[in-house]
Short mmCIF file of C-alpha atoms in Angstrom, two decimals:
data_model
loop_
_atom_site.label_atom_id
_atom_site.label_comp_id
_atom_site.label_asym_id
_atom_site.label_seq_id
_atom_site.Cartn_x
_atom_site.Cartn_y
_atom_site.Cartn_z
CA UNK A 245 -3.90 104.98 73.15
CA UNK A 246 -4.25 101.66 71.37
CA UNK A 247 -5.10 100.93 67.82
CA UNK A 248 -8.76 102.06 67.37
CA UNK A 249 -9.46 99.16 64.95
CA UNK A 250 -7.94 96.84 67.73
CA UNK A 251 -5.62 95.24 65.11
CA UNK A 252 -2.01 94.62 65.96
CA UNK A 253 0.66 96.71 64.13
CA UNK A 254 2.13 95.21 61.02
CA UNK A 255 5.63 94.00 61.53
CA UNK A 256 8.39 96.51 60.38
CA UNK A 257 10.20 95.35 57.38
CA UNK A 258 13.74 94.37 58.32
CA UNK A 259 15.36 96.29 55.37
CA UNK A 260 13.46 99.41 56.47
CA UNK A 261 14.57 99.03 60.00
CA UNK A 262 18.17 98.65 59.39
CA UNK A 263 18.01 101.86 57.03
CA UNK A 264 16.43 103.78 59.72
CA UNK A 265 19.15 102.87 62.40
CA UNK A 266 21.89 103.43 59.88
CA UNK A 267 20.40 107.08 59.32
CA UNK A 268 19.99 107.87 62.83
CA UNK A 269 23.64 106.62 63.77
CA UNK A 270 25.82 109.56 64.94
CA UNK A 271 28.82 110.30 62.70
CA UNK A 272 32.09 109.60 64.45
CA UNK A 273 34.56 112.55 64.93
CA UNK A 274 37.78 112.15 63.09
CA UNK A 275 40.99 113.78 63.78
CA UNK A 276 43.19 115.30 60.95
CA UNK A 277 45.89 112.58 61.31
CA UNK A 278 43.42 109.76 60.89
CA UNK A 279 42.95 110.28 57.19
CA UNK A 280 39.68 110.02 55.13
CA UNK A 281 36.88 107.75 56.59
CA UNK A 282 35.54 104.94 54.27
CA UNK A 283 32.26 103.49 54.80
CA UNK A 284 28.83 102.73 53.20
CA UNK A 285 27.27 105.53 51.29
CA UNK A 286 23.56 106.24 52.18
CA UNK A 287 22.37 106.58 48.65
CA UNK A 288 24.92 104.71 46.64
CA UNK A 289 25.00 101.34 48.23
CA UNK A 290 28.01 99.55 49.29
CA UNK A 291 31.30 101.17 48.41
CA UNK A 292 33.92 103.69 49.72
CA UNK A 293 32.72 107.19 50.37
CA UNK A 294 34.36 110.14 52.13
CA UNK A 295 32.87 111.45 55.26
CA UNK A 296 31.85 115.16 55.43
CA UNK A 297 35.37 116.16 56.20
CA UNK A 298 38.06 115.93 59.06
CA UNK A 299 37.80 117.86 62.02
CA UNK A 300 40.57 120.35 62.80
CA UNK A 301 41.51 121.48 66.24
CA UNK A 302 41.04 124.80 67.86
CA UNK A 303 43.50 126.74 69.93
CA UNK A 304 42.89 124.43 72.98
CA UNK A 305 43.62 121.33 71.13
CA UNK A 306 39.79 120.34 70.85
CA UNK A 307 38.46 119.29 67.45
CA UNK A 308 36.32 121.62 65.52
CA UNK A 309 34.63 120.80 62.36
CA UNK A 310 35.56 123.18 59.48
CA UNK A 311 33.03 125.84 58.92
CA UNK A 312 31.76 125.88 62.32
CA UNK A 313 32.29 128.80 64.87
CA UNK A 314 35.57 128.99 66.55
CA UNK A 315 37.32 126.73 63.74
CA UNK A 316 41.13 127.33 63.50
CA UNK A 317 43.35 125.74 60.92
CA UNK A 318 45.57 123.14 62.01
CA UNK A 319 49.27 124.41 61.55
CA UNK A 320 50.30 121.04 60.25
CA UNK A 321 48.25 121.68 57.22
CA UNK A 322 50.82 124.00 55.94
CA UNK A 323 50.67 127.65 55.01
CA UNK A 324 47.73 129.19 53.19
CA UNK A 325 48.29 130.52 49.56
CA UNK A 326 45.96 133.16 48.25
CA UNK A 327 44.67 133.36 44.72
CA UNK A 328 46.81 136.41 43.97
CA UNK A 329 49.96 134.49 45.03
CA UNK A 330 48.90 131.58 42.86
CA UNK A 331 48.29 133.78 40.02
CA UNK A 332 51.97 135.09 40.35
CA UNK A 333 53.26 131.49 40.35
CA UNK A 334 51.59 130.46 37.08
CA UNK A 335 53.72 130.55 33.98
CA UNK A 336 53.32 129.83 30.29
CA UNK A 337 55.25 127.47 28.03
CA UNK A 338 58.13 130.04 27.77
CA UNK A 339 58.36 130.58 31.37
CA UNK A 340 56.73 134.08 31.66
CA UNK A 341 54.34 134.68 34.40
CA UNK A 342 50.64 134.75 33.58
CA UNK A 343 49.72 136.93 36.55
CA UNK A 344 49.51 140.67 36.81
CA UNK A 345 52.85 142.39 36.56
CA UNK A 346 54.21 143.47 39.94
CA UNK A 347 55.88 147.05 39.55
CA UNK A 348 58.76 147.29 42.03
CA UNK A 349 58.32 150.13 44.65
CA UNK A 350 59.75 153.51 43.46
CA UNK A 351 62.40 155.14 45.49
CA UNK A 352 61.35 158.04 47.59
CA UNK A 353 64.62 160.17 47.48
CA UNK A 354 67.58 160.36 45.53
CA UNK A 355 71.08 159.67 46.94
CA UNK A 356 73.33 162.60 47.65
CA UNK A 357 75.31 161.56 44.42
CA UNK A 358 72.41 161.99 42.12
CA UNK A 359 70.25 164.94 44.00
CA UNK A 360 72.93 167.49 42.85
CA UNK A 361 71.91 166.91 39.15
CA UNK A 362 68.07 167.10 39.55
CA UNK A 363 66.30 170.55 39.25
CA UNK A 364 63.45 171.26 41.72
CA UNK A 365 60.50 170.69 39.45
CA UNK A 366 61.06 167.27 38.08
CA UNK A 367 60.15 164.12 39.99
CA UNK A 368 62.73 161.61 40.88
CA UNK A 369 61.83 157.98 39.85
CA UNK A 370 64.78 155.96 40.52
CA UNK A 371 68.44 155.24 40.10
CA UNK A 372 70.43 152.03 39.26
CA UNK A 373 73.99 150.87 39.19
CA UNK A 374 75.18 148.60 36.36
CA UNK A 375 75.04 144.83 36.78
CA UNK A 376 78.02 143.41 38.57
CA UNK A 377 78.86 141.38 35.52
CA UNK A 378 80.53 144.62 34.26
CA UNK A 379 83.30 143.98 36.83
CA UNK A 380 83.92 140.29 35.54
CA UNK A 381 86.87 141.16 33.45
CA UNK A 382 88.81 143.41 35.81
CA UNK A 383 88.28 141.07 38.75
CA UNK A 384 89.42 138.03 36.67
CA UNK A 385 92.61 140.16 35.50
CA UNK A 386 93.27 140.81 39.23
CA UNK A 387 92.88 137.12 40.05
CA UNK A 388 95.11 135.84 37.37
CA UNK A 389 97.58 138.60 38.21
CA UNK A 390 97.73 137.70 41.93
CA UNK A 391 98.33 133.91 41.00
CA UNK A 392 100.90 134.53 38.21
CA UNK A 393 102.87 137.29 39.76
CA UNK A 394 102.71 135.74 43.31
CA UNK A 395 104.33 132.53 41.94
CA UNK A 396 106.72 134.48 39.97
CA UNK A 397 107.84 136.52 42.99
CA UNK A 398 108.40 133.52 44.93
CA UNK A 399 110.38 131.70 42.51
CA UNK A 400 112.52 134.90 41.99
CA UNK A 401 113.05 135.18 45.50
CA UNK A 402 114.31 131.67 45.77
CA UNK A 403 116.79 132.25 42.78
CA UNK A 404 118.12 135.51 44.34
CA UNK A 405 116.63 137.90 41.96
CA UNK A 406 115.76 140.77 44.43
CA UNK A 407 115.32 143.52 41.77
CA UNK A 408 113.03 141.28 39.57
CA UNK A 409 111.04 140.33 42.62
CA UNK A 410 110.46 144.00 43.54
CA UNK A 411 109.56 144.65 40.08
CA UNK A 412 106.95 141.77 39.98
CA UNK A 413 105.48 143.10 43.23
CA UNK A 414 105.17 146.66 41.95
CA UNK A 415 103.32 145.22 38.82
CA UNK A 416 100.94 143.42 40.88
CA UNK A 417 100.30 146.57 42.83
CA UNK A 418 99.71 148.64 39.77
CA UNK A 419 97.20 146.04 38.46
CA UNK A 420 95.38 145.82 41.72
CA UNK A 421 95.10 149.73 41.75
CA UNK A 422 93.73 149.47 38.27
CA UNK A 423 90.97 146.73 39.59
CA UNK A 424 90.24 149.09 42.48
CA UNK A 425 89.60 152.15 40.18
CA UNK A 426 87.29 150.09 38.00
CA UNK A 427 85.27 149.02 41.04
CA UNK A 428 85.04 152.59 42.30
CA UNK A 429 83.98 153.73 38.75
CA UNK A 430 81.26 151.07 38.83
CA UNK A 431 80.07 152.25 42.18
CA UNK A 432 79.66 155.94 41.11
CA UNK A 433 78.23 155.00 37.70
CA UNK A 434 74.31 155.59 37.89
CA UNK A 435 71.40 155.26 35.41
CA UNK A 436 68.81 157.80 36.68
CA UNK A 437 65.13 158.02 35.62
CA UNK A 438 62.89 161.20 36.26
CA UNK A 439 59.45 162.24 34.82
CA UNK A 440 61.36 164.37 32.45
CA UNK A 441 64.57 162.71 31.41
CA UNK A 442 67.05 159.79 31.56
CA UNK A 443 70.58 160.36 32.53
CA UNK A 444 73.71 158.51 33.07
CA UNK A 445 76.35 159.92 35.46
CA UNK A 446 79.79 158.31 35.73
CA UNK A 447 83.59 159.20 36.34
CA UNK A 448 85.54 159.67 39.64
CA UNK A 449 87.79 162.56 39.00
CA UNK A 450 86.25 163.72 35.72
CA UNK A 451 82.39 163.60 36.02
CA UNK A 452 80.42 163.06 33.00
CA UNK A 453 76.67 163.53 32.87
CA UNK A 454 74.62 162.44 29.68
CA UNK A 455 71.08 163.04 29.44
CA UNK A 456 67.97 162.64 27.06
CA UNK A 457 64.66 164.17 27.48
CA UNK A 458 61.75 161.52 27.45
CA UNK A 459 59.77 163.79 24.89
CA UNK A 460 62.78 163.30 22.33
CA UNK A 461 62.82 159.49 22.58
CA UNK A 462 61.30 158.10 19.40
CA UNK A 463 62.27 154.57 20.00
CA UNK A 464 63.65 152.38 22.83
CA UNK A 465 64.47 148.92 23.19
CA UNK A 466 66.76 146.40 25.16
CA UNK A 467 68.84 143.40 24.25
CA UNK A 468 69.72 140.55 26.16
CA UNK A 469 72.11 137.78 25.38
CA UNK A 470 71.81 134.29 26.74
CA UNK A 471 74.20 135.18 29.64
CA UNK A 472 72.15 138.27 30.22
CA UNK A 473 68.95 136.39 30.41
CA UNK A 474 70.40 134.02 32.80
CA UNK A 475 71.79 136.82 35.01
CA UNK A 476 69.07 139.11 34.38
CA UNK A 477 70.84 142.16 32.77
CA UNK A 478 70.62 143.88 29.29
CA UNK A 479 71.59 146.59 27.15
CA UNK A 480 69.35 149.67 26.57
CA UNK A 481 69.18 151.28 23.00
CA UNK A 482 67.62 154.76 22.88
CA UNK A 483 66.72 156.60 19.57
CA UNK A 484 66.28 160.19 19.47
CA UNK A 485 64.49 162.56 17.19
CA UNK A 486 67.81 164.59 16.90
CA UNK A 487 70.96 163.56 15.04
CA UNK A 488 73.55 164.31 17.83
CA UNK A 489 72.70 161.82 20.71
CA UNK A 490 74.60 162.18 23.95
CA UNK A 491 72.97 159.03 25.16
CA UNK A 492 72.20 156.15 23.05
CA UNK A 493 73.52 152.77 24.34
CA UNK A 494 73.56 151.72 28.13
CA UNK A 495 75.10 148.37 28.80
CA UNK A 496 74.74 146.23 31.82
CA UNK A 497 71.49 147.54 33.17
CA UNK A 498 70.02 145.19 35.80
CA UNK A 499 66.48 143.80 35.64
CA UNK A 500 65.88 145.29 32.11
CA UNK A 501 62.36 144.10 31.63
CA UNK A 502 61.10 146.05 34.71
CA UNK A 503 63.28 149.12 33.94
CA UNK A 504 61.90 149.04 30.30
CA UNK A 505 58.37 149.01 31.57
CA UNK A 506 59.00 151.92 33.89
CA UNK A 507 60.40 154.18 31.26
CA UNK A 508 57.75 153.31 28.78
CA UNK A 509 55.11 153.74 31.48
CA UNK A 510 56.76 157.31 32.24
CA UNK A 511 56.55 158.19 28.59
CA UNK A 512 53.16 157.10 27.61
CA UNK A 513 51.16 156.81 31.09
CA UNK A 514 52.62 159.29 33.42
CA UNK A 515 49.07 159.65 35.13
CA UNK A 516 49.26 155.97 36.05
CA UNK A 517 52.52 156.55 37.73
CA UNK A 518 51.35 159.38 39.76
CA UNK A 519 48.20 157.43 40.72
CA UNK A 520 50.29 154.46 41.94
CA UNK A 521 52.52 156.86 43.98
CA UNK A 522 49.42 158.48 45.49
CA UNK A 523 48.10 155.18 46.45
CA UNK A 524 51.28 153.94 48.02
CA UNK A 525 51.36 157.31 49.88
CA UNK A 526 47.98 156.76 51.18
CA UNK A 527 48.68 153.29 52.19
CA UNK A 528 51.90 154.31 54.10
CA UNK A 529 50.11 156.94 56.03
CA UNK A 530 47.31 154.59 56.83
CA UNK A 531 49.88 151.97 58.05
CA UNK A 532 51.57 154.60 60.15
CA UNK A 533 48.30 155.69 61.79
CA UNK A 534 47.47 152.19 62.56
#
């Protein structure tokens, strides 16, 4: 129907018409590789403004806008990082992590070397070898002896000193046997933690077992030299209520901060350890059921 008054419609303002055309113009689709789109903002006048966001592609290679149904991340965008992982990466000025402490998983069963020293009612918490830095001196002596005695044996053989050559070889064999003994002693040396005590077991032919009940530990600390901080080892010092201490100083223990927290937690918060073990057991059974 026409205008009831019979008057022709007023001419539309050019600026109003251009604004209506711009508002009804469809937004072009953008691929991730195209980068951000620049154009004229609808409310801020001329200038650079970002579009709603680049479309990503679905499993068939077709573009999908983020937040819509069927949207899949483009693998070229890199791996996703959760907030928990970011919290573990944040550190303070001294380099210490700001996020929650992550306790290493506890071992389920002791080795055959350690199991013989545990009584049935105590709960096994873990065993540790000493840090490999404890083998630095024996290995260095063996390396130097190999070069020096090898050169000496070659020189004596050229000079016709058969007896001295044989003697130098025997000396080298004795030194290497001593080095092998030190390596074997390092392998059988263990620091053991249970819910009742801490133990150190060492020795190859003559076995030595030193222990201290956790209830008698009055003070515990660990020390780290600059080299120990760089290589992550330290020395534990345990103080007991008694005068005679079978176990006081334990050197070259690996990862001393984590080990220190484990011992302290076992002393003061045994319920927290039991709760964590129960939770880990439930998660493991749930994974097996899945």
